[in-house]
Amino acid sequence: MELHQITEADIRSITGDAGVLRRGKEYWKRKRVHSLYLKGNNVKAKVRGSSIYTVTIKTQIKNKKDTSCTCPYEWGVCKHVIAVLYALMYQYPQKKQ
């Protein structure tokens, strides 16, 4: 998937954990995503949680290895990555054909 075409279904498919999805969406709704910018072939953002975490997402996501976060979560895609994906989806919505 390409980030400029991301959908909610894409976001759901990147994590198999409904709790992570729910918490990530809540972080986005509470405006915890800051400093969202494109750097090379990556999107970077800061997400405020118990600390400030840096999220990096490749502009062409093939799998969860194309995302990273500086938080200690080790079991797949974290809520901080999900929050940034929601921010991208709503900040850069798909153009209707």
PDB file of N, CA and C in Angstrom:
ATOM      1  N   MET A   1       0.836  -1.173   0.000  1.00  0.00           N
ATOM      2  CA  MET A   1       0.000   0.000   0.000  1.00  0.00           C
ATOM      3  C   MET A   1       0.878   1.232   0.000  1.00  0.00           C
ATOM      4  N   GLU A   2       0.422   2.262  -0.646  1.00  0.00           N
ATOM      5  CA  GLU A   2       1.131   3.532  -0.648  1.00  0.00           C
ATOM      6  C   GLU A   2       0.455   4.454   0.351  1.00  0.00           C
ATOM      7  N   LEU A   3       1.249   5.215   1.072  1.00  0.00           N
ATOM      8  CA  LEU A   3       0.695   6.028   2.152  1.00  0.00           C
ATOM      9  C   LEU A   3      -0.314   7.059   1.666  1.00  0.00           C
ATOM     10  N   HIS A   4      -0.145   7.573   0.463  1.00  0.00           N
ATOM     11  CA  HIS A   4      -1.097   8.578  -0.008  1.00  0.00           C
ATOM     12  C   HIS A   4      -2.445   7.948  -0.405  1.00  0.00           C
ATOM     13  N   GLN A   5      -2.533   6.622  -0.371  1.00  0.00           N
ATOM     14  CA  GLN A   5      -3.774   5.930  -0.710  1.00  0.00           C
ATOM     15  C   GLN A   5      -4.290   5.075   0.443  1.00  0.00           C
ATOM     16  N   ILE A   6      -3.812   5.311   1.638  1.00  0.00           N
ATOM     17  CA  ILE A   6      -4.132   4.445   2.769  1.00  0.00           C
ATOM     18  C   ILE A   6      -5.609   4.550   3.160  1.00  0.00           C
ATOM     19  N   THR A   7      -6.174   3.405   3.517  1.00  0.00           N
ATOM     20  CA  THR A   7      -7.572   3.352   3.947  1.00  0.00           C
ATOM     21  C   THR A   7      -7.635   2.740   5.351  1.00  0.00           C
ATOM     22  N   GLU A   8      -8.793   2.820   5.964  1.00  0.00           N
ATOM     23  CA  GLU A   8      -8.967   2.222   7.285  1.00  0.00           C
ATOM     24  C   GLU A   8      -8.774   0.701   7.223  1.00  0.00           C
ATOM     25  N   ALA A   9      -9.197   0.086   6.132  1.00  0.00           N
ATOM     26  CA  ALA A   9      -8.991  -1.359   5.962  1.00  0.00           C
ATOM     27  C   ALA A   9      -7.496  -1.687   5.920  1.00  0.00           C
ATOM     28  N   ASP A  10      -6.710  -0.838   5.277  1.00  0.00           N
ATOM     29  CA  ASP A  10      -5.258  -1.034   5.246  1.00  0.00           C
ATOM     30  C   ASP A  10      -4.675  -0.965   6.658  1.00  0.00           C
ATOM     31  N   ILE A  11      -5.135   0.002   7.426  1.00  0.00           N
ATOM     32  CA  ILE A  11      -4.639   0.168   8.793  1.00  0.00           C
ATOM     33  C   ILE A  11      -5.001  -1.064   9.626  1.00  0.00           C
ATOM     34  N   ARG A  12      -6.238  -1.534   9.482  1.00  0.00           N
ATOM     35  CA  ARG A  12      -6.651  -2.739  10.216  1.00  0.00           C
ATOM     36  C   ARG A  12      -5.798  -3.938   9.827  1.00  0.00           C
ATOM     37  N   SER A  13      -5.428  -4.032   8.556  1.00  0.00           N
ATOM     38  CA  SER A  13      -4.686  -5.210   8.089  1.00  0.00           C
ATOM     39  C   SER A  13      -3.241  -5.231   8.569  1.00  0.00           C
ATOM     40  N   ILE A  14      -2.696  -4.105   8.965  1.00  0.00           N
ATOM     41  CA  ILE A  14      -1.293  -4.064   9.370  1.00  0.00           C
ATOM     42  C   ILE A  14      -1.090  -4.545  10.805  1.00  0.00           C
ATOM     43  N   THR A  15      -2.170  -4.601  11.589  1.00  0.00           N
ATOM     44  CA  THR A  15      -2.076  -5.140  12.946  1.00  0.00           C
ATOM     45  C   THR A  15      -3.173  -6.181  13.144  1.00  0.00           C
ATOM     46  N   GLY A  16      -2.826  -7.256  13.790  1.00  0.00           N
ATOM     47  CA  GLY A  16      -3.829  -8.277  14.078  1.00  0.00           C
ATOM     48  C   GLY A  16      -4.430  -8.104  15.466  1.00  0.00           C
ATOM     49  N   ASP A  17      -4.081  -7.018  16.116  1.00  0.00           N
ATOM     50  CA  ASP A  17      -4.491  -6.796  17.500  1.00  0.00           C
ATOM     51  C   ASP A  17      -5.518  -5.670  17.567  1.00  0.00           C
ATOM     52  N   ALA A  18      -6.770  -6.023  17.868  1.00  0.00           N
ATOM     53  CA  ALA A  18      -7.851  -5.027  17.931  1.00  0.00           C
ATOM     54  C   ALA A  18      -7.589  -3.980  19.004  1.00  0.00           C
ATOM     55  N   GLY A  19      -6.935  -4.366  20.092  1.00  0.00           N
ATOM     56  CA  GLY A  19      -6.626  -3.423  21.156  1.00  0.00           C
ATOM     57  C   GLY A  19      -5.627  -2.369  20.712  1.00  0.00           C
ATOM     58  N   VAL A  20      -4.594  -2.788  19.982  1.00  0.00           N
ATOM     59  CA  VAL A  20      -3.608  -1.844  19.454  1.00  0.00           C
ATOM     60  C   VAL A  20      -4.284  -0.903  18.469  1.00  0.00           C
ATOM     61  N   LEU A  21      -5.145  -1.434  17.622  1.00  0.00           N
ATOM     62  CA  LEU A  21      -5.877  -0.612  16.660  1.00  0.00           C
ATOM     63  C   LEU A  21      -6.726   0.434  17.379  1.00  0.00           C
ATOM     64  N   ARG A  22      -7.473   0.012  18.383  1.00  0.00           N
ATOM     65  CA  ARG A  22      -8.350   0.918  19.130  1.00  0.00           C
ATOM     66  C   ARG A  22      -7.538   2.010  19.847  1.00  0.00           C
ATOM     67  N   ARG A  23      -6.445   1.608  20.497  1.00  0.00           N
ATOM     68  CA  ARG A  23      -5.630   2.586  21.232  1.00  0.00           C
ATOM     69  C   ARG A  23      -4.926   3.541  20.277  1.00  0.00           C
ATOM     70  N   GLY A  24      -4.468   3.043  19.153  1.00  0.00           N
ATOM     71  CA  GLY A  24      -3.830   3.909  18.155  1.00  0.00           C
ATOM     72  C   GLY A  24      -4.789   4.942  17.607  1.00  0.00           C
ATOM     73  N   LYS A  25      -6.010   4.516  17.312  1.00  0.00           N
ATOM     74  CA  LYS A  25      -7.011   5.457  16.805  1.00  0.00           C
ATOM     75  C   LYS A  25      -7.340   6.499  17.878  1.00  0.00           C
ATOM     76  N   GLU A  26      -7.388   6.079  19.123  1.00  0.00           N
ATOM     77  CA  GLU A  26      -7.650   7.004  20.224  1.00  0.00           C
ATOM     78  C   GLU A  26      -6.506   8.016  20.368  1.00  0.00           C
ATOM     79  N   TYR A  27      -5.282   7.568  20.208  1.00  0.00           N
ATOM     80  CA  TYR A  27      -4.142   8.500  20.251  1.00  0.00           C
ATOM     81  C   TYR A  27      -4.283   9.540  19.146  1.00  0.00           C
ATOM     82  N   TRP A  28      -4.655   9.100  17.952  1.00  0.00           N
ATOM     83  CA  TRP A  28      -4.837  10.047  16.850  1.00  0.00           C
ATOM     84  C   TRP A  28      -5.959  11.041  17.180  1.00  0.00           C
ATOM     85  N   LYS A  29      -7.095  10.542  17.673  1.00  0.00           N
ATOM     86  CA  LYS A  29      -8.222  11.420  18.004  1.00  0.00           C
ATOM     87  C   LYS A  29      -7.845  12.442  19.070  1.00  0.00           C
ATOM     88  N   ARG A  30      -6.970  12.054  19.993  1.00  0.00           N
ATOM     89  CA  ARG A  30      -6.560  12.954  21.079  1.00  0.00           C
ATOM     90  C   ARG A  30      -5.394  13.860  20.673  1.00  0.00           C
ATOM     91  N   LYS A  31      -5.110  13.848  19.373  1.00  0.00           N
ATOM     92  CA  LYS A  31      -4.083  14.724  18.787  1.00  0.00           C
ATOM     93  C   LYS A  31      -2.699  14.524  19.409  1.00  0.00           C
ATOM     94  N   ARG A  32      -2.327  13.278  19.564  1.00  0.00           N
ATOM     95  CA  ARG A  32      -1.021  12.953  20.129  1.00  0.00           C
ATOM     96  C   ARG A  32       0.065  12.827  19.056  1.00  0.00           C
ATOM     97  N   VAL A  33      -0.326  12.935  17.780  1.00  0.00           N
ATOM     98  CA  VAL A  33       0.640  12.849  16.677  1.00  0.00           C
ATOM     99  C   VAL A  33       1.104  14.262  16.341  1.00  0.00           C
ATOM    100  N   HIS A  34       2.423  14.464  16.361  1.00  0.00           N
ATOM    101  CA  HIS A  34       3.011  15.783  16.101  1.00  0.00           C
ATOM    102  C   HIS A  34       4.153  15.655  15.100  1.00  0.00           C
ATOM    103  N   SER A  35       4.532  16.775  14.534  1.00  0.00           N
ATOM    104  CA  SER A  35       5.727  16.861  13.678  1.00  0.00           C
ATOM    105  C   SER A  35       5.730  15.817  12.569  1.00  0.00           C
ATOM    106  N   LEU A  36       4.619  15.681  11.885  1.00  0.00           N
ATOM    107  CA  LEU A  36       4.491  14.720  10.782  1.00  0.00           C
ATOM    108  C   LEU A  36       5.142  15.318   9.541  1.00  0.00           C
ATOM    109  N   TYR A  37       6.133  14.616   8.971  1.00  0.00           N
ATOM    110  CA  TYR A  37       6.803  15.133   7.780  1.00  0.00           C
ATOM    111  C   TYR A  37       7.404  13.998   6.957  1.00  0.00           C
ATOM    112  N   LEU A  38       7.665  14.301   5.692  1.00  0.00           N
ATOM    113  CA  LEU A  38       8.271  13.351   4.766  1.00  0.00           C
ATOM    114  C   LEU A  38       9.773  13.607   4.744  1.00  0.00           C
ATOM    115  N   LYS A  39      10.549  12.543   4.899  1.00  0.00           N
ATOM    116  CA  LYS A  39      12.009  12.648   4.835  1.00  0.00           C
ATOM    117  C   LYS A  39      12.507  11.506   3.963  1.00  0.00           C
ATOM    118  N   GLY A  40      12.936  11.830   2.755  1.00  0.00           N
ATOM    119  CA  GLY A  40      13.365  10.795   1.811  1.00  0.00           C
ATOM    120  C   GLY A  40      12.190   9.910   1.452  1.00  0.00           C
ATOM    121  N   ASN A  41      12.349   8.609   1.618  1.00  0.00           N
ATOM    122  CA  ASN A  41      11.273   7.650   1.334  1.00  0.00           C
ATOM    123  C   ASN A  41      10.515   7.256   2.596  1.00  0.00           C
ATOM    124  N   ASN A  42      10.618   8.065   3.625  1.00  0.00           N
ATOM    125  CA  ASN A  42       9.979   7.763   4.896  1.00  0.00           C
ATOM    126  C   ASN A  42       9.097   8.914   5.369  1.00  0.00           C
ATOM    127  N   VAL A  43       8.068   8.559   6.088  1.00  0.00           N
ATOM    128  CA  VAL A  43       7.283   9.538   6.829  1.00  0.00           C
ATOM    129  C   VAL A  43       7.743   9.411   8.270  1.00  0.00           C
ATOM    130  N   LYS A  44       7.970  10.544   8.895  1.00  0.00           N
ATOM    131  CA  LYS A  44       8.384  10.544  10.302  1.00  0.00           C
ATOM    132  C   LYS A  44       7.388  11.373  11.094  1.00  0.00           C
ATOM    133  N   ALA A  45       7.223  10.992  12.353  1.00  0.00           N
ATOM    134  CA  ALA A  45       6.336  11.744  13.242  1.00  0.00           C
ATOM    135  C   ALA A  45       6.758  11.488  14.675  1.00  0.00           C
ATOM    136  N   LYS A  46       6.353  12.383  15.535  1.00  0.00           N
ATOM    137  CA  LYS A  46       6.517  12.220  16.975  1.00  0.00           C
ATOM    138  C   LYS A  46       5.135  11.925  17.535  1.00  0.00           C
ATOM    139  N   VAL A  47       5.065  10.971  18.465  1.00  0.00           N
ATOM    140  CA  VAL A  47       3.799  10.618  19.096  1.00  0.00           C
ATOM    141  C   VAL A  47       3.996  10.695  20.606  1.00  0.00           C
ATOM    142  N   ARG A  48       3.109  11.431  21.242  1.00  0.00           N
ATOM    143  CA  ARG A  48       3.178  11.603  22.693  1.00  0.00           C
ATOM    144  C   ARG A  48       2.421  10.479  23.375  1.00  0.00           C
ATOM    145  N   GLY A  49       3.163   9.669  24.114  1.00  0.00           N
ATOM    146  CA  GLY A  49       2.582   8.610  24.941  1.00  0.00           C
ATOM    147  C   GLY A  49       3.085   8.833  26.349  1.00  0.00           C
ATOM    148  N   SER A  50       3.574   7.787  27.003  1.00  0.00           N
ATOM    149  CA  SER A  50       4.189   7.977  28.312  1.00  0.00           C
ATOM    150  C   SER A  50       5.514   8.721  28.164  1.00  0.00           C
ATOM    151  N   SER A  51       6.068   8.719  26.959  1.00  0.00           N
ATOM    152  CA  SER A  51       7.224   9.517  26.542  1.00  0.00           C
ATOM    153  C   SER A  51       6.911  10.017  25.133  1.00  0.00           C
ATOM    154  N   ILE A  52       7.842  10.713  24.536  1.00  0.00           N
ATOM    155  CA  ILE A  52       7.706  11.107  23.134  1.00  0.00           C
ATOM    156  C   ILE A  52       8.430  10.058  22.307  1.00  0.00           C
ATOM    157  N   TYR A  53       7.707   9.412  21.385  1.00  0.00           N
ATOM    158  CA  TYR A  53       8.282   8.358  20.557  1.00  0.00           C
ATOM    159  C   TYR A  53       8.371   8.826  19.112  1.00  0.00           C
ATOM    160  N   THR A  54       9.404   8.373  18.421  1.00  0.00           N
ATOM    161  CA  THR A  54       9.582   8.685  17.008  1.00  0.00           C
ATOM    162  C   THR A  54       9.112   7.493  16.189  1.00  0.00           C
ATOM    163  N   VAL A  55       8.214   7.766  15.258  1.00  0.00           N
ATOM    164  CA  VAL A  55       7.676   6.742  14.354  1.00  0.00           C
ATOM    165  C   VAL A  55       8.212   7.013  12.958  1.00  0.00           C
ATOM    166  N   THR A  56       8.652   5.962  12.290  1.00  0.00           N
ATOM    167  CA  THR A  56       9.092   6.035  10.898  1.00  0.00           C
ATOM    168  C   THR A  56       8.316   5.000  10.099  1.00  0.00           C
ATOM    169  N   ILE A  57       7.768   5.423   8.976  1.00  0.00           N
ATOM    170  CA  ILE A  57       6.992   4.537   8.111  1.00  0.00           C
ATOM    171  C   ILE A  57       7.469   4.748   6.681  1.00  0.00           C
ATOM    172  N   LYS A  58       7.830   3.663   5.999  1.00  0.00           N
ATOM    173  CA  LYS A  58       8.212   3.787   4.588  1.00  0.00           C
ATOM    174  C   LYS A  58       6.995   4.219   3.777  1.00  0.00           C
ATOM    175  N   THR A  59       7.229   4.975   2.720  1.00  0.00           N
ATOM    176  CA  THR A  59       6.120   5.478   1.920  1.00  0.00           C
ATOM    177  C   THR A  59       5.406   4.372   1.154  1.00  0.00           C
ATOM    178  N   GLN A  60       6.055   3.243   0.981  1.00  0.00           N
ATOM    179  CA  GLN A  60       5.405   2.077   0.368  1.00  0.00           C
ATOM    180  C   GLN A  60       5.469   0.938   1.380  1.00  0.00           C
ATOM    181  N   ILE A  61       4.377   0.697   2.080  1.00  0.00           N
ATOM    182  CA  ILE A  61       4.344  -0.332   3.118  1.00  0.00           C
ATOM    183  C   ILE A  61       4.017  -1.676   2.492  1.00  0.00           C
ATOM    184  N   LYS A  62       4.902  -2.650   2.696  1.00  0.00           N
ATOM    185  CA  LYS A  62       4.629  -4.015   2.241  1.00  0.00           C
ATOM    186  C   LYS A  62       4.249  -4.903   3.422  1.00  0.00           C
ATOM    187  N   ASN A  63       4.835  -4.617   4.584  1.00  0.00           N
ATOM    188  CA  ASN A  63       4.519  -5.380   5.789  1.00  0.00           C
ATOM    189  C   ASN A  63       4.931  -4.579   7.016  1.00  0.00           C
ATOM    190  N   LYS A  64       4.746  -5.161   8.183  1.00  0.00           N
ATOM    191  CA  LYS A  64       5.023  -4.427   9.423  1.00  0.00           C
ATOM    192  C   LYS A  64       6.494  -4.077   9.594  1.00  0.00           C
ATOM    193  N   LYS A  65       7.391  -4.740   8.865  1.00  0.00           N
ATOM    194  CA  LYS A  65       8.818  -4.412   8.939  1.00  0.00           C
ATOM    195  C   LYS A  65       9.109  -3.058   8.302  1.00  0.00           C
ATOM    196  N   ASP A  66       8.154  -2.502   7.572  1.00  0.00           N
ATOM    197  CA  ASP A  66       8.324  -1.193   6.938  1.00  0.00           C
ATOM    198  C   ASP A  66       7.925  -0.061   7.874  1.00  0.00           C
ATOM    199  N   THR A  67       7.729  -0.382   9.149  1.00  0.00           N
ATOM    200  CA  THR A  67       7.392   0.616  10.161  1.00  0.00           C
ATOM    201  C   THR A  67       8.336   0.437  11.349  1.00  0.00           C
ATOM    202  N   SER A  68       8.567   1.539  12.060  1.00  0.00           N
ATOM    203  CA  SER A  68       9.344   1.420  13.292  1.00  0.00           C
ATOM    204  C   SER A  68       8.905   2.495  14.267  1.00  0.00           C
ATOM    205  N   CYS A  69       9.149   2.212  15.538  1.00  0.00           N
ATOM    206  CA  CYS A  69       8.822   3.142  16.602  1.00  0.00           C
ATOM    207  C   CYS A  69       9.873   2.964  17.696  1.00  0.00           C
ATOM    208  N   THR A  70      10.190   4.048  18.369  1.00  0.00           N
ATOM    209  CA  THR A  70      11.192   3.985  19.423  1.00  0.00           C
ATOM    210  C   THR A  70      10.623   3.517  20.765  1.00  0.00           C
ATOM    211  N   CYS A  71       9.327   3.180  20.802  1.00  0.00           N
ATOM    212  CA  CYS A  71       8.732   2.682  22.059  1.00  0.00           C
ATOM    213  C   CYS A  71       9.213   1.253  22.334  1.00  0.00           C
ATOM    214  N   PRO A  72       9.018   0.754  23.555  1.00  0.00           N
ATOM    215  CA  PRO A  72       9.506  -0.584  23.898  1.00  0.00           C
ATOM    216  C   PRO A  72       8.613  -1.745  23.445  1.00  0.00           C
ATOM    217  N   TYR A  73       7.490  -1.491  22.779  1.00  0.00           N
ATOM    218  CA  TYR A  73       6.567  -2.546  22.358  1.00  0.00           C
ATOM    219  C   TYR A  73       7.263  -3.469  21.353  1.00  0.00           C
ATOM    220  N   GLU A  74       7.238  -4.782  21.597  1.00  0.00           N
ATOM    221  CA  GLU A  74       7.993  -5.737  20.775  1.00  0.00           C
ATOM    222  C   GLU A  74       7.134  -6.773  20.063  1.00  0.00           C
ATOM    223  N   TRP A  75       5.820  -6.648  20.083  1.00  0.00           N
ATOM    224  CA  TRP A  75       4.952  -7.720  19.599  1.00  0.00           C
ATOM    225  C   TRP A  75       4.257  -7.380  18.285  1.00  0.00           C
ATOM    226  N   GLY A  76       4.894  -6.592  17.443  1.00  0.00           N
ATOM    227  CA  GLY A  76       4.290  -6.209  16.177  1.00  0.00           C
ATOM    228  C   GLY A  76       4.158  -4.699  16.080  1.00  0.00           C
ATOM    229  N   VAL A  77       3.214  -4.259  15.289  1.00  0.00           N
ATOM    230  CA  VAL A  77       2.992  -2.822  15.085  1.00  0.00           C
ATOM    231  C   VAL A  77       2.346  -2.235  16.336  1.00  0.00           C
ATOM    232  N   CYS A  78       2.891  -1.146  16.817  1.00  0.00           N
ATOM    233  CA  CYS A  78       2.400  -0.529  18.057  1.00  0.00           C
ATOM    234  C   CYS A  78       1.322   0.518  17.791  1.00  0.00           C
ATOM    235  N   LYS A  79       0.701   0.979  18.859  1.00  0.00           N
ATOM    236  CA  LYS A  79      -0.359   1.983  18.774  1.00  0.00           C
ATOM    237  C   LYS A  79       0.159   3.308  18.230  1.00  0.00           C
ATOM    238  N   HIS A  80       1.443   3.604  18.418  1.00  0.00           N
ATOM    239  CA  HIS A  80       2.005   4.861  17.928  1.00  0.00           C
ATOM    240  C   HIS A  80       2.058   4.873  16.398  1.00  0.00           C
ATOM    241  N   VAL A  81       2.445   3.736  15.806  1.00  0.00           N
ATOM    242  CA  VAL A  81       2.438   3.604  14.341  1.00  0.00           C
ATOM    243  C   VAL A  81       1.013   3.727  13.818  1.00  0.00           C
ATOM    244  N   ILE A  82       0.072   3.059  14.481  1.00  0.00           N
ATOM    245  CA  ILE A  82      -1.332   3.119  14.056  1.00  0.00           C
ATOM    246  C   ILE A  82      -1.838   4.556  14.120  1.00  0.00           C
ATOM    247  N   ALA A  83      -1.494   5.288  15.173  1.00  0.00           N
ATOM    248  CA  ALA A  83      -1.915   6.688  15.302  1.00  0.00           C
ATOM    249  C   ALA A  83      -1.394   7.526  14.136  1.00  0.00           C
ATOM    250  N   VAL A  84      -0.148   7.300  13.738  1.00  0.00           N
ATOM    251  CA  VAL A  84       0.426   8.048  12.607  1.00  0.00           C
ATOM    252  C   VAL A  84      -0.277   7.667  11.307  1.00  0.00           C
ATOM    253  N   LEU A  85      -0.604   6.389  11.135  1.00  0.00           N
ATOM    254  CA  LEU A  85      -1.319   5.976   9.920  1.00  0.00           C
ATOM    255  C   LEU A  85      -2.688   6.653   9.840  1.00  0.00           C
ATOM    256  N   TYR A  86      -3.388   6.744  10.963  1.00  0.00           N
ATOM    257  CA  TYR A  86      -4.664   7.467  10.954  1.00  0.00           C
ATOM    258  C   TYR A  86      -4.453   8.944  10.629  1.00  0.00           C
ATOM    259  N   ALA A  87      -3.429   9.539  11.186  1.00  0.00           N
ATOM    260  CA  ALA A  87      -3.142  10.943  10.884  1.00  0.00           C
ATOM    261  C   ALA A  87      -2.888  11.139   9.396  1.00  0.00           C
ATOM    262  N   LEU A  88      -2.131  10.216   8.809  1.00  0.00           N
ATOM    263  CA  LEU A  88      -1.868  10.294   7.367  1.00  0.00           C
ATOM    264  C   LEU A  88      -3.149  10.134   6.556  1.00  0.00           C
ATOM    265  N   MET A  89      -3.972   9.186   6.957  1.00  0.00           N
ATOM    266  CA  MET A  89      -5.209   8.929   6.214  1.00  0.00           C
ATOM    267  C   MET A  89      -6.107  10.164   6.206  1.00  0.00           C
ATOM    268  N   TYR A  90      -6.208  10.842   7.330  1.00  0.00           N
ATOM    269  CA  TYR A  90      -7.102  11.999   7.403  1.00  0.00           C
ATOM    270  C   TYR A  90      -6.448  13.295   6.973  1.00  0.00           C
ATOM    271  N   GLN A  91      -5.135  13.398   7.098  1.00  0.00           N
ATOM    272  CA  GLN A  91      -4.452  14.608   6.672  1.00  0.00           C
ATOM    273  C   GLN A  91      -4.302  14.634   5.150  1.00  0.00           C
ATOM    274  N   TYR A  92      -4.153  13.454   4.555  1.00  0.00           N
ATOM    275  CA  TYR A  92      -3.968  13.324   3.108  1.00  0.00           C
ATOM    276  C   TYR A  92      -5.000  12.355   2.560  1.00  0.00           C
ATOM    277  N   PRO A  93      -6.294  12.709   2.586  1.00  0.00           N
ATOM    278  CA  PRO A  93      -7.320  11.773   2.131  1.00  0.00           C
ATOM    279  C   PRO A  93      -7.183  11.473   0.644  1.00  0.00           C
ATOM    280  N   GLN A  94      -7.683  10.278   0.272  1.00  0.00           N
ATOM    281  CA  GLN A  94      -7.677   9.887  -1.141  1.00  0.00           C
ATOM    282  C   GLN A  94      -8.536  10.851  -1.935  1.00  0.00           C
ATOM    283  N   LYS A  95      -8.088  11.134  -3.141  1.00  0.00           N
ATOM    284  CA  LYS A  95      -8.909  11.947  -4.040  1.00  0.00           C
ATOM    285  C   LYS A  95      -9.947  11.053  -4.676  1.00  0.00           C
ATOM    286  N   LYS A  96     -11.163  11.519  -4.721  1.00  0.00           N
ATOM    287  CA  LYS A  96     -12.232  10.729  -5.343  1.00  0.00           C
ATOM    288  C   LYS A  96     -12.068  10.793  -6.843  1.00  0.00           C
ATOM    289  N   GLN A  97     -12.259   9.662  -7.466  1.00  0.00           N
ATOM    290  CA  GLN A  97     -12.122   9.555  -8.932  1.00  0.00           C
ATOM    291  C   GLN A  97     -13.345  10.099  -9.625  1.00  0.00           C
TER     292      GLN A  97
END
